[in-house]
PDB file of C-alpha atoms and ligand atoms in Angstrom:
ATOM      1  CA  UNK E   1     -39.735  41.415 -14.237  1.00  0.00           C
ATOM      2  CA  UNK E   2     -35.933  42.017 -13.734  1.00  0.00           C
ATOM      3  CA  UNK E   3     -33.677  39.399 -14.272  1.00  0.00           C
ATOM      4  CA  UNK E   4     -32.326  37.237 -11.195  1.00  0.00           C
ATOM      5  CA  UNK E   5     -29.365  39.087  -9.379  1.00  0.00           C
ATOM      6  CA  UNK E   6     -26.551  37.343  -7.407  1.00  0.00           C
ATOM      7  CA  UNK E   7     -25.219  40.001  -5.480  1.00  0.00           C
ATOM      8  CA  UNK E   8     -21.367  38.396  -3.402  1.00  0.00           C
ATOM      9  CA  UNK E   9     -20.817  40.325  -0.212  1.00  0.00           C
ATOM     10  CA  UNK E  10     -16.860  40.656   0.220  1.00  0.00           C
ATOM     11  CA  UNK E  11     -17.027  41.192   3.823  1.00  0.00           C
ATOM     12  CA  UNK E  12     -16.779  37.552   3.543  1.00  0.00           C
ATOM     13  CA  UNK E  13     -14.184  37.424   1.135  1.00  0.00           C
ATOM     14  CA  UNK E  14     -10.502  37.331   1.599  1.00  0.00           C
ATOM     15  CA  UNK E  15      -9.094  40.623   1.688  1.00  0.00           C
ATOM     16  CA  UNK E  16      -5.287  39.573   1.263  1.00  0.00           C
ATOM     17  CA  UNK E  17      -6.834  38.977  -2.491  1.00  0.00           C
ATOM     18  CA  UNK E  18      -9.584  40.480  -3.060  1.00  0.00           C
ATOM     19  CA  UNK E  19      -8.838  41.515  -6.611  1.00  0.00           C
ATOM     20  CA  UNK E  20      -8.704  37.952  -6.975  1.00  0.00           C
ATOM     21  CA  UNK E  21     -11.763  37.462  -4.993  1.00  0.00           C
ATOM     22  CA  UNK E  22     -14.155  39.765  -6.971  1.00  0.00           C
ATOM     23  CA  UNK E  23     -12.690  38.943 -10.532  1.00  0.00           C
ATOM     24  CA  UNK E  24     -13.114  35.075  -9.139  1.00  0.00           C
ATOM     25  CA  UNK E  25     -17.189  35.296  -8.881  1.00  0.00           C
ATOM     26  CA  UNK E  26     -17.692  37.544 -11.277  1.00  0.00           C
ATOM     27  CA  UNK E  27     -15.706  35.129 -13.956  1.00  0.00           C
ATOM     28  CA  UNK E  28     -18.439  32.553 -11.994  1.00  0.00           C
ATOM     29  CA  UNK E  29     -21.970  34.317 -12.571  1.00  0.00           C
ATOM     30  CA  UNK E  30     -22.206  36.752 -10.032  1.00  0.00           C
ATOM     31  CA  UNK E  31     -24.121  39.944 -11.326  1.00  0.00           C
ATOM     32  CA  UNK E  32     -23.017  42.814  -8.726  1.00  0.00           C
ATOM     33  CA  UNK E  33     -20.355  43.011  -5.837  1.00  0.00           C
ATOM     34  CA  UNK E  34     -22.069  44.239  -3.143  1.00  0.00           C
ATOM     35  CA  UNK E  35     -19.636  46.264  -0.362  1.00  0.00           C
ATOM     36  CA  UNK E  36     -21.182  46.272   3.522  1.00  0.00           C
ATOM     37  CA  UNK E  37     -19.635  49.748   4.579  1.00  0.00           C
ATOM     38  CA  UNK E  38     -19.518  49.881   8.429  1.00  0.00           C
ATOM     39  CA  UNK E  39     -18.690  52.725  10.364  1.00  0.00           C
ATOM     40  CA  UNK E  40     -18.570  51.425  14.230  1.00  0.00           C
ATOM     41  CA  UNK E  41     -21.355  54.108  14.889  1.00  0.00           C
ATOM     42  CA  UNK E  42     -24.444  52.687  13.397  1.00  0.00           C
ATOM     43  CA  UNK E  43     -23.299  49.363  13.931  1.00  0.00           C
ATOM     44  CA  UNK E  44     -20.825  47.558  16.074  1.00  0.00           C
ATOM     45  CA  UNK E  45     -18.754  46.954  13.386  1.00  0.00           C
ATOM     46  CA  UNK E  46     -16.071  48.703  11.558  1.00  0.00           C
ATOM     47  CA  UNK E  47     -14.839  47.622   7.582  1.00  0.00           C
ATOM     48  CA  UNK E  48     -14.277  49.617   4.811  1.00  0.00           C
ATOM     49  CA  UNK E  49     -14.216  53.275   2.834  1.00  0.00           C
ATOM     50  CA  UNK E  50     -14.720  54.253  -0.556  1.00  0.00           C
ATOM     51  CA  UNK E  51     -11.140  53.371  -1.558  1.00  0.00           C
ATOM     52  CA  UNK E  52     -11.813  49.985  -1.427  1.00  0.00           C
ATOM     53  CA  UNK E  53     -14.499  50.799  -4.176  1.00  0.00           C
ATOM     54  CA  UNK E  54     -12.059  52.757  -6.150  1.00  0.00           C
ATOM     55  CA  UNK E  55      -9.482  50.168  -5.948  1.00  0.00           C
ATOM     56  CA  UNK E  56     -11.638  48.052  -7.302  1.00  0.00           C
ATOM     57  CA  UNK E  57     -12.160  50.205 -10.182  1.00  0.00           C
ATOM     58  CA  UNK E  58      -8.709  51.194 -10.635  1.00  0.00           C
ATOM     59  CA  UNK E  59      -8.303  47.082 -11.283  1.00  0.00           C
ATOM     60  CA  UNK E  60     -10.103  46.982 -13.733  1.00  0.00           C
ATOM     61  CA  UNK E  61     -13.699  46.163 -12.335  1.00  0.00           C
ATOM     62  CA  UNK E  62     -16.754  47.180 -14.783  1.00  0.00           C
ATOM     63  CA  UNK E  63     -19.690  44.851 -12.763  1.00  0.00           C
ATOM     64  CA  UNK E  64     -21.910  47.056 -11.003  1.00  0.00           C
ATOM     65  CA  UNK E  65     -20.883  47.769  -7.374  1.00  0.00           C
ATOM     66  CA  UNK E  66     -23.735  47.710  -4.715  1.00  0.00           C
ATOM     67  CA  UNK E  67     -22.706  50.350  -1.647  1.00  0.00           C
ATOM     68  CA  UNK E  68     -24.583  49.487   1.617  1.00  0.00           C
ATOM     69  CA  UNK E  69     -23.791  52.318   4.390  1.00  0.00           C
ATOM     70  CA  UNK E  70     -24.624  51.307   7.223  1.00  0.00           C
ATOM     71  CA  UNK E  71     -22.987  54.818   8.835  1.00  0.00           C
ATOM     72  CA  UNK E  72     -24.053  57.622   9.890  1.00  0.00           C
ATOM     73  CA  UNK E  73     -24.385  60.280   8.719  1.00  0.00           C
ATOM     74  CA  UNK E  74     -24.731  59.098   5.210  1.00  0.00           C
ATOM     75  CA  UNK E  75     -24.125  62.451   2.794  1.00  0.00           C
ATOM     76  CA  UNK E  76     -20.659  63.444   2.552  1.00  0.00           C
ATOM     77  CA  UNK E  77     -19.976  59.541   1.957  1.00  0.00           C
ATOM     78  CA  UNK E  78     -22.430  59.667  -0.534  1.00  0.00           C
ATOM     79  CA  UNK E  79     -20.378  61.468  -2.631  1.00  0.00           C
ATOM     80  CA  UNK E  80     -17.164  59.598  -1.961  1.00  0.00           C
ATOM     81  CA  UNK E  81     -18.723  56.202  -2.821  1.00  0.00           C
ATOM     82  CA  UNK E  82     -20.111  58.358  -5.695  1.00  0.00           C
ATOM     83  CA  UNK E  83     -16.519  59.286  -7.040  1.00  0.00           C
ATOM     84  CA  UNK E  84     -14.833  56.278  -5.705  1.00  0.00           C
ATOM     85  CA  UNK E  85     -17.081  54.257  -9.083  1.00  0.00           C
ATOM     86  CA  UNK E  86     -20.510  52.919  -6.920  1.00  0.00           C
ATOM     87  CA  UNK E  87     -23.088  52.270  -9.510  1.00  0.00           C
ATOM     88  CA  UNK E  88     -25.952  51.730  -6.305  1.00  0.00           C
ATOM     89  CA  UNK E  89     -25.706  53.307  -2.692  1.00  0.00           C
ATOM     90  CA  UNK E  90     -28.323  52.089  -0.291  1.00  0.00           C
ATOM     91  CA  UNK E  91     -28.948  53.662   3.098  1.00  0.00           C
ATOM     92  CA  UNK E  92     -31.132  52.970   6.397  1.00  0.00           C
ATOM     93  CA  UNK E  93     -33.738  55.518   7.223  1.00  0.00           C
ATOM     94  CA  UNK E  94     -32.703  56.281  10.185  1.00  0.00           C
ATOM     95  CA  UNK E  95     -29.329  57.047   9.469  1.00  0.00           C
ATOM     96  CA  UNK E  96     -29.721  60.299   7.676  1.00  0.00           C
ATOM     97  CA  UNK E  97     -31.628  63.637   9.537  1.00  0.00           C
ATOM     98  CA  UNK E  98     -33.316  64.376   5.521  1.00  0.00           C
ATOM     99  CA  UNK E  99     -33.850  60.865   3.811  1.00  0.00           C
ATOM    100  CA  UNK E 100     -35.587  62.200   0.381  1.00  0.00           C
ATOM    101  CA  UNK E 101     -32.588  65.033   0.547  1.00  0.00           C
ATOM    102  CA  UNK E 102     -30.395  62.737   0.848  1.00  0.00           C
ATOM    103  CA  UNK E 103     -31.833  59.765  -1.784  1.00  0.00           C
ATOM    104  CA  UNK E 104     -31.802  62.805  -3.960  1.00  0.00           C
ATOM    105  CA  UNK E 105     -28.304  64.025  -3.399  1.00  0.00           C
ATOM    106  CA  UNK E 106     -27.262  59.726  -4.290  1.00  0.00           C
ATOM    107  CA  UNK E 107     -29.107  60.689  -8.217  1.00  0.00           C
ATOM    108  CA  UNK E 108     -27.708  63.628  -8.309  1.00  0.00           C
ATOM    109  CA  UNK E 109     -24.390  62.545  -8.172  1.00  0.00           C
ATOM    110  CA  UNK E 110     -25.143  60.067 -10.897  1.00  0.00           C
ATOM    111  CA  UNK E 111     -25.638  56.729  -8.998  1.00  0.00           C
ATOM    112  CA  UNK E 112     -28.673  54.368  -8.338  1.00  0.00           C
ATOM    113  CA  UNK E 113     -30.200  54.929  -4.809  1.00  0.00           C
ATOM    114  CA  UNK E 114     -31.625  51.950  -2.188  1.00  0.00           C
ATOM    115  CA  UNK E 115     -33.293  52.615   0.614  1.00  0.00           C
ATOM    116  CA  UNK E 116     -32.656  49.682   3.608  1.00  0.00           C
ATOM    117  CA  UNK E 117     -35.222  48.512   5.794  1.00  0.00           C
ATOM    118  CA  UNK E 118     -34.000  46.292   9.184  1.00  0.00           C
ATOM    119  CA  UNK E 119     -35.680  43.382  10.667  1.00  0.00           C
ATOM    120  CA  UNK E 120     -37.856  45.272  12.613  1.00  0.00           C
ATOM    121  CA  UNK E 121     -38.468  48.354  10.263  1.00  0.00           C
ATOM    122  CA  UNK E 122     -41.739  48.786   8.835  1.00  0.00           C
ATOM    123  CA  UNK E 123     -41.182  49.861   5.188  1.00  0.00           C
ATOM    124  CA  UNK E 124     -43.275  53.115   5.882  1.00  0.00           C
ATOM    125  CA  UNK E 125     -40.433  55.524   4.864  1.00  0.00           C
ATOM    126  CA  UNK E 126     -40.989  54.184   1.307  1.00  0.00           C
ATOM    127  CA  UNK E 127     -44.196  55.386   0.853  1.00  0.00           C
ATOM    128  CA  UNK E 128     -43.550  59.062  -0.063  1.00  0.00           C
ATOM    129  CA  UNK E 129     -40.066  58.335  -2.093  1.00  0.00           C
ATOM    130  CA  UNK E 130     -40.780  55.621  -4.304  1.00  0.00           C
ATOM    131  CA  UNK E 131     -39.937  58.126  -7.409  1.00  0.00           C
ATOM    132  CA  UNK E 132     -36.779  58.319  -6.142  1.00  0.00           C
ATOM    133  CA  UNK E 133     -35.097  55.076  -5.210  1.00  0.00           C
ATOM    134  CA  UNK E 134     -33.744  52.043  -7.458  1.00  0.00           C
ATOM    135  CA  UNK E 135     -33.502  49.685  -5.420  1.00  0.00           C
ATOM    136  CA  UNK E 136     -35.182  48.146  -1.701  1.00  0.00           C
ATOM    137  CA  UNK E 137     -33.587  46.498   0.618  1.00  0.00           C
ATOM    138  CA  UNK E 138     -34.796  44.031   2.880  1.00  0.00           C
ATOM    139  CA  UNK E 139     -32.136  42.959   5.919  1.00  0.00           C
ATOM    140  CA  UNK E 140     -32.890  39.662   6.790  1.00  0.00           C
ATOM    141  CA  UNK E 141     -30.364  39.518   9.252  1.00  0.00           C
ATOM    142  CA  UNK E 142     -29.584  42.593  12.051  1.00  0.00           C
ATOM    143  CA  UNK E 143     -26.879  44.936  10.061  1.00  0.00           C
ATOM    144  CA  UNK E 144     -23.062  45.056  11.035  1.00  0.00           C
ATOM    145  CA  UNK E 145     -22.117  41.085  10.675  1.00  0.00           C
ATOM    146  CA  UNK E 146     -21.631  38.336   7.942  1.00  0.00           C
ATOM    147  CA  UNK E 147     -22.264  34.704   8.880  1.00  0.00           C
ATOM    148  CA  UNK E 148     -25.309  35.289  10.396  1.00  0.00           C
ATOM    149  CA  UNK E 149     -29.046  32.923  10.028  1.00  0.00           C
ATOM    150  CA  UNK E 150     -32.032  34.520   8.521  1.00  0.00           C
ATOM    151  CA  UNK E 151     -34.832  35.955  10.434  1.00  0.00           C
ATOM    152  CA  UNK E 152     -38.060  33.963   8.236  1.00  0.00           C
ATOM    153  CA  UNK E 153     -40.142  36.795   9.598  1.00  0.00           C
ATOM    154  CA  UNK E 154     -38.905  39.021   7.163  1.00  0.00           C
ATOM    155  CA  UNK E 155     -40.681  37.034   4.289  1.00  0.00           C
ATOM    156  CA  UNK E 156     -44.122  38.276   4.716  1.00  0.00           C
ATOM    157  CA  UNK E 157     -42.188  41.788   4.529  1.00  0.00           C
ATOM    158  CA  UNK E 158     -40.150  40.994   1.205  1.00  0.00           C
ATOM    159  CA  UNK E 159     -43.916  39.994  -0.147  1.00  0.00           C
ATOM    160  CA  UNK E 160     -45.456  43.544   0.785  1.00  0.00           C
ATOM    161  CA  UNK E 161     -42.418  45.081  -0.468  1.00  0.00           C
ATOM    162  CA  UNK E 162     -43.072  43.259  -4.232  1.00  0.00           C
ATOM    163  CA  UNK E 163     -46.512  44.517  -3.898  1.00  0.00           C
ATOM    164  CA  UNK E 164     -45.582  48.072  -3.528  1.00  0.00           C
ATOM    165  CA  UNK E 165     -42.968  48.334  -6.611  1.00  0.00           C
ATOM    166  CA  UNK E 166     -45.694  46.469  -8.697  1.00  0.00           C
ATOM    167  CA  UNK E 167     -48.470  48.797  -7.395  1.00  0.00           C
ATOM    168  CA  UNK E 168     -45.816  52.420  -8.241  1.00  0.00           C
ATOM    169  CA  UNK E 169     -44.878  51.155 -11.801  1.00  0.00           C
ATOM    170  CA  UNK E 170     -41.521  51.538 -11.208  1.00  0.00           C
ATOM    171  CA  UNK E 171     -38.771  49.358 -11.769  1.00  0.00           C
ATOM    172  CA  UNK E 172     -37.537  48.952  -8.682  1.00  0.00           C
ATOM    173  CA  UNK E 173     -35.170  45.985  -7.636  1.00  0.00           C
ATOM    174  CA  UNK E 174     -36.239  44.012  -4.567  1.00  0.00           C
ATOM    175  CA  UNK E 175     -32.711  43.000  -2.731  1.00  0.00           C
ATOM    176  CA  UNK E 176     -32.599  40.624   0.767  1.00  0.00           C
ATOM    177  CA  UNK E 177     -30.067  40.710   2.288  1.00  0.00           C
ATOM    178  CA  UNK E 178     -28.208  38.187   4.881  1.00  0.00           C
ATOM    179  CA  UNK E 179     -28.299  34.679   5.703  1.00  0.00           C
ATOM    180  CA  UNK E 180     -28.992  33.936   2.332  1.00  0.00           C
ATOM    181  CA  UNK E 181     -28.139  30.125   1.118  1.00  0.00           C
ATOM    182  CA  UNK E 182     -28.767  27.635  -1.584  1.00  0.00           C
ATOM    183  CA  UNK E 183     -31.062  26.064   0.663  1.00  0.00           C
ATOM    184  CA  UNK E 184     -33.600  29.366   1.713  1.00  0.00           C
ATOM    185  CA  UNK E 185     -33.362  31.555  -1.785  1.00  0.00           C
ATOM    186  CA  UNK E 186     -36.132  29.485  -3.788  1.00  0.00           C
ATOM    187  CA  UNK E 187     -38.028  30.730  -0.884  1.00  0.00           C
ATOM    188  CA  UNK E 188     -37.052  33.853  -0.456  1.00  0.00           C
ATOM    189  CA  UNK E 189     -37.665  34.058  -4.272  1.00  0.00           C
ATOM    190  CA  UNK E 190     -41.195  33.313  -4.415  1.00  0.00           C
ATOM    191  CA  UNK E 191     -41.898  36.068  -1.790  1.00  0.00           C
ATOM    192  CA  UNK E 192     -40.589  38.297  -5.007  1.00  0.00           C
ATOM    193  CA  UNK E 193     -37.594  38.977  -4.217  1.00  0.00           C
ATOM    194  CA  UNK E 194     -34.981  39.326  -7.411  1.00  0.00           C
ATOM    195  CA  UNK E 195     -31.456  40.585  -6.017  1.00  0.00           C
ATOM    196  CA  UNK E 196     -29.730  38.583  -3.762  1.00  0.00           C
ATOM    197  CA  UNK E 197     -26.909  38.961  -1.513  1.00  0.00           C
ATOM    198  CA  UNK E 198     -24.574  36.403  -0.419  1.00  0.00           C
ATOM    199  CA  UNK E 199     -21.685  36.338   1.827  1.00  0.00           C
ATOM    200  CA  UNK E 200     -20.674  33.274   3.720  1.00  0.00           C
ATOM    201  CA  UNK E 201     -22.685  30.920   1.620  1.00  0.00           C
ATOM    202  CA  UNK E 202     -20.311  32.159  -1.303  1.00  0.00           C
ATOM    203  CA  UNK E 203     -16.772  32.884  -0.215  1.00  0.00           C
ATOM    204  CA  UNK E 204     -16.993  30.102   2.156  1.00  0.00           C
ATOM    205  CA  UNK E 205     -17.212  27.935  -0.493  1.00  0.00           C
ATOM    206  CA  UNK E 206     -14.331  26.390  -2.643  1.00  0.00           C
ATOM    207  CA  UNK E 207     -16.065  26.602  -6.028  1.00  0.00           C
ATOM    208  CA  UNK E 208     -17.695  29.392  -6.335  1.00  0.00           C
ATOM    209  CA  UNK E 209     -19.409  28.685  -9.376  1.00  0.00           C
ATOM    210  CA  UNK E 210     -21.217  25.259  -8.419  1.00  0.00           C
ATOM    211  CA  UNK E 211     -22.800  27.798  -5.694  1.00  0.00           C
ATOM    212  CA  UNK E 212     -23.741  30.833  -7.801  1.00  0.00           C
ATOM    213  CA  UNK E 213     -25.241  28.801 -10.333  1.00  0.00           C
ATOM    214  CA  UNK E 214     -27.198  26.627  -8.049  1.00  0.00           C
ATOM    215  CA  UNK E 215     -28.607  29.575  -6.299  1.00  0.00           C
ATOM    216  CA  UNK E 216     -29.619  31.550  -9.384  1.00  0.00           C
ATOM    217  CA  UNK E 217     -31.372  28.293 -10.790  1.00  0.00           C
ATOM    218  CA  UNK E 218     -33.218  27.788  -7.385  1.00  0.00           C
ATOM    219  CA  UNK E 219     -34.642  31.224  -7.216  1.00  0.00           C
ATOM    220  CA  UNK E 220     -35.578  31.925 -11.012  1.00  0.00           C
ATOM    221  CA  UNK E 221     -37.537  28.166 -11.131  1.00  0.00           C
ATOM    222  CA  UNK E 222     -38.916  29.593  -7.466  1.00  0.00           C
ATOM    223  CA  UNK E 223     -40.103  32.765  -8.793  1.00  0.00           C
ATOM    224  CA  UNK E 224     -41.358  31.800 -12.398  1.00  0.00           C
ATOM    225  CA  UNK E 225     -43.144  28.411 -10.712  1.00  0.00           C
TER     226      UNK E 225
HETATM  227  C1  LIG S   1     -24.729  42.490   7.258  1.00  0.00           C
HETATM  228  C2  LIG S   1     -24.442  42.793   5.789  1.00  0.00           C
HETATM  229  C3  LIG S   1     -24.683  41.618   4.886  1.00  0.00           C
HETATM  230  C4  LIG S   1     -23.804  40.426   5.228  1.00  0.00           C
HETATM  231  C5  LIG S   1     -24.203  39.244   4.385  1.00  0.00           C
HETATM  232  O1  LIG S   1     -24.768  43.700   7.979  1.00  0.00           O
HETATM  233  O2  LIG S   1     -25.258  43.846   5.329  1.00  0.00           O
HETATM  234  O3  LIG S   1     -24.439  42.017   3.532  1.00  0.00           O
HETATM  235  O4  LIG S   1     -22.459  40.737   4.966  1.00  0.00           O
HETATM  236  O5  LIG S   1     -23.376  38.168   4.769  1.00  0.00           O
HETATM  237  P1  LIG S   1     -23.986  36.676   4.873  1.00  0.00           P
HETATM  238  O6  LIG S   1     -24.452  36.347   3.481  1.00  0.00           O
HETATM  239  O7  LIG S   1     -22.807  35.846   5.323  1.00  0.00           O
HETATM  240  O8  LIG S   1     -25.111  36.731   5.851  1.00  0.00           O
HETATM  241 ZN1  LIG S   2     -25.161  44.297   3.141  1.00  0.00          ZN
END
């Protein structure tokens, strides 16, 4: 059973310091610093490109770093975020022409790859390339905006997703992501979830870790009850 992951989104963070930011929750218990790329094309949103990730690295930042594109197409920034210092790069099935190509190309260019399932995405694309991911991702919220609620009816899909890594042996992290508070995690937890992403619920908060803490409590008591 992996250990309990908080995972800060920095879309939520504030970018006049976010040096400051990411050195801030990591100093406070965060586990991984988890980067929403948007690209304006597969969402309606635009942020950032891989030298925000090798910034990051160039500071001094050794915590993993959690790349979710959601862009299209996904390969040639696969191997940006690759050199820019990601340690995981998750994309949406639908975003790339040749998923298992391109989960492969993430390994070969040494990183961890996820594979990112929407709301309304049944997690059928996982069944044929569970040797070659890391790491599934459940949205709990509709990609391309921070500060949004969670969609409950993702739960029963976060429990079918636990079954499948525990049915292919693998170790496999189980990651939900969006809308994700002190208040919903034991929840989301017990569905078998172990990496979580926060955004709002962290930056938004002045100490940042009272909140880490307290969710990382609530969901390891949730999932070991
Ligand atoms: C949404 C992003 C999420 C979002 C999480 O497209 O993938 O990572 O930033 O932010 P909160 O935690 O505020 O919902
Ligand atoms: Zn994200």
């Amino acid at each position: 059973m992996n250990k309990i992951w908080i995972a800060p989104s920095i879309l939520a963070a504030n970018f006049a310091r976010l040096g400051d930011e990411v050195r801030s929750v990591l100093d406070a218990g965060a586990d991984i610093i988890h980067l929403d790329i948007m690209d304006n094309h597969y969402v309606p949103n635009l942020t950032m490109g891989p030298q925000v990730c090798a910034a990051l690295r160039a500071e001094g930042i050794k915590a993993p770093i959690d790349v979710h594109l959601m862009a299209t197409p996904v390969d040639s920034l696969i191997i940006d975020f690759a050199k820019a210092g990601a340690t995981y790069i998750s994309i949406h099935p639908d975003a790339t022409t040749h998923l298992d190509r391109s989960l492969q190309l993430i390994r070969d260019c040494g990183c961890k790859p996820g594979l990112v399932f929407n709301p309304a995405t049944s997690l059928d694309a996982c069944q044929y390339v569970m040797d070659k991911i890391d790491l599934i991702l459940i949205m709990s919220v509709n990609p391309g905006f921070g500060g949004q609620t969670f969609i409950p009816a993702v739960l029963p899909k976060i429990r079918e997703a636990r079954n499948l890594i525990d049915n292919s042996g693998r170790n496999i992290r189980l990651e939900v992501d969006g809308g994700i508070k002190e208040e919903n995690i034991a929840e989301i937890a017990r569905c078998g979830a172990d990496t979580f992403v926060a955004g709002t619920a962290i930056f938004g908060k002045h100490d940042y870790e009272q909140v880490i803490t307290a969710m990382k409590a609530s969901a390891a008591s949730a999932r070991d009850s």
